[in-house]
PDB file of C-alpha atoms in Angstrom:
ATOM      1  CA  UNK M1245       0.000   0.000   0.000  1.00  0.00           C
ATOM      2  CA  UNK M1246       1.160   3.510  -0.769  1.00  0.00           C
ATOM      3  CA  UNK M1247       2.565   5.078   2.469  1.00  0.00           C
ATOM      4  CA  UNK M1248       0.748   8.355   1.762  1.00  0.00           C
ATOM      5  CA  UNK M1249      -2.547   6.517   1.359  1.00  0.00           C
ATOM      6  CA  UNK M1250      -2.006   4.494   4.551  1.00  0.00           C
ATOM      7  CA  UNK M1251      -1.183   7.679   6.494  1.00  0.00           C
ATOM      8  CA  UNK M1252      -4.314   9.325   5.060  1.00  0.00           C
ATOM      9  CA  UNK M1253      -6.444   6.406   6.224  1.00  0.00           C
ATOM     10  CA  UNK M1254      -4.858   6.613   9.689  1.00  0.00           C
ATOM     11  CA  UNK M1255      -5.499  10.369   9.747  1.00  0.00           C
ATOM     12  CA  UNK M1256      -9.198   9.827   9.020  1.00  0.00           C
ATOM     13  CA  UNK M1257      -9.406   7.121  11.668  1.00  0.00           C
ATOM     14  CA  UNK M1258      -7.671   9.205  14.347  1.00  0.00           C
ATOM     15  CA  UNK M1259      -9.733  12.304  13.536  1.00  0.00           C
ATOM     16  CA  UNK M1260     -12.873  10.177  13.795  1.00  0.00           C
ATOM     17  CA  UNK M1261     -11.718   9.165  17.289  1.00  0.00           C
ATOM     18  CA  UNK M1262     -11.386  12.792  18.362  1.00  0.00           C
ATOM     19  CA  UNK M1263      -7.715  13.397  17.595  1.00  0.00           C
ATOM     20  CA  UNK M1264      -6.842  16.732  16.053  1.00  0.00           C
ATOM     21  CA  UNK M1265      -4.734  16.810  12.912  1.00  0.00           C
ATOM     22  CA  UNK M1266      -1.825  18.367  14.817  1.00  0.00           C
ATOM     23  CA  UNK M1267      -2.039  15.663  17.532  1.00  0.00           C
ATOM     24  CA  UNK M1268      -2.111  12.983  14.833  1.00  0.00           C
ATOM     25  CA  UNK M1269       0.926  14.471  13.090  1.00  0.00           C
ATOM     26  CA  UNK M1270       2.771  14.705  16.401  1.00  0.00           C
ATOM     27  CA  UNK M1271       2.041  11.046  17.175  1.00  0.00           C
ATOM     28  CA  UNK M1272       3.077  10.031  13.674  1.00  0.00           C
ATOM     29  CA  UNK M1273       6.330  11.983  13.932  1.00  0.00           C
ATOM     30  CA  UNK M1274       7.236  10.418  17.301  1.00  0.00           C
ATOM     31  CA  UNK M1275       6.390   6.964  15.982  1.00  0.00           C
ATOM     32  CA  UNK M1276       8.663   7.428  12.967  1.00  0.00           C
ATOM     33  CA  UNK M1277      11.426   9.341  14.787  1.00  0.00           C
ATOM     34  CA  UNK M1278      11.547   8.253  18.430  1.00  0.00           C
ATOM     35  CA  UNK M1279      13.757  10.375  20.635  1.00  0.00           C
ATOM     36  CA  UNK M1280      15.159   9.020  23.861  1.00  0.00           C
ATOM     37  CA  UNK M1281      15.184  11.476  26.740  1.00  0.00           C
ATOM     38  CA  UNK M1282      16.829  11.985  30.117  1.00  0.00           C
ATOM     39  CA  UNK M1283      14.542  13.579  32.717  1.00  0.00           C
ATOM     40  CA  UNK M1284      15.734  15.933  35.461  1.00  0.00           C
ATOM     41  CA  UNK M1285      13.202  15.980  38.340  1.00  0.00           C
ATOM     42  CA  UNK M1286      13.625  19.347  40.047  1.00  0.00           C
ATOM     43  CA  UNK M1287      11.431  22.131  41.408  1.00  0.00           C
ATOM     44  CA  UNK M1288      13.818  25.085  40.928  1.00  0.00           C
ATOM     45  CA  UNK M1289      16.945  24.371  38.887  1.00  0.00           C
ATOM     46  CA  UNK M1290      17.109  24.197  35.117  1.00  0.00           C
ATOM     47  CA  UNK M1291      18.263  20.952  33.577  1.00  0.00           C
ATOM     48  CA  UNK M1292      21.866  20.576  32.429  1.00  0.00           C
ATOM     49  CA  UNK M1293      22.552  20.185  28.730  1.00  0.00           C
ATOM     50  CA  UNK M1294      21.122  16.946  27.372  1.00  0.00           C
ATOM     51  CA  UNK M1295      18.450  16.660  30.080  1.00  0.00           C
ATOM     52  CA  UNK M1296      14.808  17.826  30.169  1.00  0.00           C
ATOM     53  CA  UNK M1297      13.569  19.425  33.377  1.00  0.00           C
ATOM     54  CA  UNK M1298      10.385  17.978  34.877  1.00  0.00           C
ATOM     55  CA  UNK M1299       8.629  20.066  37.532  1.00  0.00           C
ATOM     56  CA  UNK M1300       6.826  18.518  40.533  1.00  0.00           C
ATOM     57  CA  UNK M1301       3.339  18.979  39.052  1.00  0.00           C
ATOM     58  CA  UNK M1302       4.370  16.773  36.080  1.00  0.00           C
ATOM     59  CA  UNK M1303       6.269  14.046  37.928  1.00  0.00           C
ATOM     60  CA  UNK M1304       3.317  11.878  38.957  1.00  0.00           C
ATOM     61  CA  UNK M1305       2.213  11.598  35.332  1.00  0.00           C
ATOM     62  CA  UNK M1306       5.708  10.514  34.249  1.00  0.00           C
ATOM     63  CA  UNK M1307       5.943   7.910  37.029  1.00  0.00           C
ATOM     64  CA  UNK M1308       2.438   6.643  36.189  1.00  0.00           C
ATOM     65  CA  UNK M1309       3.462   6.206  32.530  1.00  0.00           C
ATOM     66  CA  UNK M1310       6.478   4.137  33.579  1.00  0.00           C
ATOM     67  CA  UNK M1311       4.556   2.080  36.146  1.00  0.00           C
ATOM     68  CA  UNK M1312       1.708   1.270  33.731  1.00  0.00           C
ATOM     69  CA  UNK M1313       4.128   0.437  30.895  1.00  0.00           C
ATOM     70  CA  UNK M1314       2.830   3.084  28.503  1.00  0.00           C
ATOM     71  CA  UNK M1315       4.792   2.903  25.229  1.00  0.00           C
ATOM     72  CA  UNK M1316       6.187   6.431  25.562  1.00  0.00           C
ATOM     73  CA  UNK M1317       7.847   5.427  28.847  1.00  0.00           C
ATOM     74  CA  UNK M1318      10.234   3.244  26.829  1.00  0.00           C
ATOM     75  CA  UNK M1319      11.748   6.458  25.453  1.00  0.00           C
ATOM     76  CA  UNK M1320      12.982   7.505  28.918  1.00  0.00           C
ATOM     77  CA  UNK M1321      16.664   6.588  29.192  1.00  0.00           C
ATOM     78  CA  UNK M1322      17.389   8.130  32.592  1.00  0.00           C
ATOM     79  CA  UNK M1323      15.900  10.048  35.512  1.00  0.00           C
ATOM     80  CA  UNK M1324      17.832  12.244  37.946  1.00  0.00           C
ATOM     81  CA  UNK M1325      16.140  13.014  41.277  1.00  0.00           C
ATOM     82  CA  UNK M1326      16.190  16.098  43.458  1.00  0.00           C
ATOM     83  CA  UNK M1327      15.074  15.265  47.000  1.00  0.00           C
ATOM     84  CA  UNK M1328      13.236  18.411  48.127  1.00  0.00           C
ATOM     85  CA  UNK M1329      10.541  19.221  45.566  1.00  0.00           C
ATOM     86  CA  UNK M1330       8.630  21.955  47.357  1.00  0.00           C
ATOM     87  CA  UNK M1331       5.665  22.128  49.699  1.00  0.00           C
ATOM     88  CA  UNK M1332       2.737  19.913  48.845  1.00  0.00           C
ATOM     89  CA  UNK M1333       4.713  17.465  46.691  1.00  0.00           C
ATOM     90  CA  UNK M1334       6.235  14.087  47.486  1.00  0.00           C
ATOM     91  CA  UNK M1335      10.020  14.025  47.819  1.00  0.00           C
ATOM     92  CA  UNK M1336      12.344  12.708  45.139  1.00  0.00           C
ATOM     93  CA  UNK M1337      12.856   9.697  47.386  1.00  0.00           C
ATOM     94  CA  UNK M1338       9.088   9.066  47.345  1.00  0.00           C
ATOM     95  CA  UNK M1339       9.107   9.114  43.536  1.00  0.00           C
ATOM     96  CA  UNK M1340      12.058   6.703  43.525  1.00  0.00           C
ATOM     97  CA  UNK M1341      10.135   4.384  45.876  1.00  0.00           C
ATOM     98  CA  UNK M1342       7.193   4.364  43.445  1.00  0.00           C
ATOM     99  CA  UNK M1343       9.523   3.121  40.699  1.00  0.00           C
ATOM    100  CA  UNK M1344      11.086   0.558  43.016  1.00  0.00           C
ATOM    101  CA  UNK M1345       7.658  -0.766  44.026  1.00  0.00           C
ATOM    102  CA  UNK M1346       6.628  -0.992  40.355  1.00  0.00           C
ATOM    103  CA  UNK M1347       9.612  -3.248  39.750  1.00  0.00           C
ATOM    104  CA  UNK M1348       8.807  -5.547  42.660  1.00  0.00           C
ATOM    105  CA  UNK M1349       5.050  -5.682  41.959  1.00  0.00           C
ATOM    106  CA  UNK M1350       4.871  -5.574  38.139  1.00  0.00           C
ATOM    107  CA  UNK M1351       8.461  -6.355  37.093  1.00  0.00           C
ATOM    108  CA  UNK M1352       8.784  -2.887  35.505  1.00  0.00           C
ATOM    109  CA  UNK M1353      12.472  -2.281  34.749  1.00  0.00           C
ATOM    110  CA  UNK M1354      13.231   1.383  35.538  1.00  0.00           C
ATOM    111  CA  UNK M1355      15.510   3.516  33.378  1.00  0.00           C
ATOM    112  CA  UNK M1356      18.984   4.443  34.623  1.00  0.00           C
ATOM    113  CA  UNK M1357      18.598   6.449  37.829  1.00  0.00           C
ATOM    114  CA  UNK M1358      20.717   9.318  39.159  1.00  0.00           C
ATOM    115  CA  UNK M1359      20.499  11.923  41.911  1.00  0.00           C
ATOM    116  CA  UNK M1360      21.457  15.612  42.019  1.00  0.00           C
ATOM    117  CA  UNK M1361      19.972  16.848  45.311  1.00  0.00           C
ATOM    118  CA  UNK M1362      21.717  19.416  47.531  1.00  0.00           C
ATOM    119  CA  UNK M1363      20.037  17.861  50.609  1.00  0.00           C
ATOM    120  CA  UNK M1364      22.840  15.593  51.875  1.00  0.00           C
ATOM    121  CA  UNK M1365      20.637  13.211  53.896  1.00  0.00           C
ATOM    122  CA  UNK M1366      17.952  13.025  51.219  1.00  0.00           C
ATOM    123  CA  UNK M1367      20.578  12.519  48.511  1.00  0.00           C
ATOM    124  CA  UNK M1368      22.142   9.637  50.463  1.00  0.00           C
ATOM    125  CA  UNK M1369      18.742   7.966  50.962  1.00  0.00           C
ATOM    126  CA  UNK M1370      18.090   8.066  47.199  1.00  0.00           C
ATOM    127  CA  UNK M1371      21.632   6.864  46.394  1.00  0.00           C
ATOM    128  CA  UNK M1372      21.269   3.933  48.819  1.00  0.00           C
ATOM    129  CA  UNK M1373      17.893   3.009  47.327  1.00  0.00           C
ATOM    130  CA  UNK M1374      19.192   3.183  43.750  1.00  0.00           C
ATOM    131  CA  UNK M1375      22.292   1.143  44.627  1.00  0.00           C
ATOM    132  CA  UNK M1376      20.145  -1.535  46.286  1.00  0.00           C
ATOM    133  CA  UNK M1377      17.783  -1.685  43.312  1.00  0.00           C
ATOM    134  CA  UNK M1378      20.713  -1.874  40.876  1.00  0.00           C
ATOM    135  CA  UNK M1379      22.186  -4.810  42.806  1.00  0.00           C
ATOM    136  CA  UNK M1380      18.801  -6.529  42.757  1.00  0.00           C
ATOM    137  CA  UNK M1381      18.508  -5.905  38.983  1.00  0.00           C
ATOM    138  CA  UNK M1382      22.038  -7.181  38.417  1.00  0.00           C
ATOM    139  CA  UNK M1383      23.218  -3.820  37.077  1.00  0.00           C
ATOM    140  CA  UNK M1384      26.940  -3.428  37.474  1.00  0.00           C
ATOM    141  CA  UNK M1385      27.186   0.208  38.511  1.00  0.00           C
ATOM    142  CA  UNK M1386      26.699   2.398  41.544  1.00  0.00           C
ATOM    143  CA  UNK M1387      24.440   5.425  41.528  1.00  0.00           C
ATOM    144  CA  UNK M1388      26.110   8.502  40.122  1.00  0.00           C
ATOM    145  CA  UNK M1389      25.568  11.861  41.780  1.00  0.00           C
ATOM    146  CA  UNK M1390      25.255  14.537  39.135  1.00  0.00           C
ATOM    147  CA  UNK M1391      26.623  18.030  39.721  1.00  0.00           C
ATOM    148  CA  UNK M1392      24.090  20.263  41.462  1.00  0.00           C
TER     149      UNK M1392
END
């Protein structure tokens, strides 16, 4: 079948299901050109080069995508955690624990995990958790602490 014709049929189908043309084109682009990303969970700092900052109000959605094995979660190569994420939000350690639980309950393999928190005690808790999970997964590396 002609690729243009097959994409036109998909466009009609998606639009019939309530997708906008721009949403359809975005989905088609990502399907044809997947981009792997590294996520930087932080409430204040900007992400270093090569990372995408994720603010606290977006973190639960990202974790839920990983835990429920949504296809887009496979594009996440790494996550770096800050510990203190502001009032009213779980800590970076809490988000790490959600990923760890998803592994033990649903066998969800998390992406590579890092930490960049300035909170020394919180940073060490996340590092210890990541190191323990890596040992359990058979990964041969210790958690790296990224520059703050």
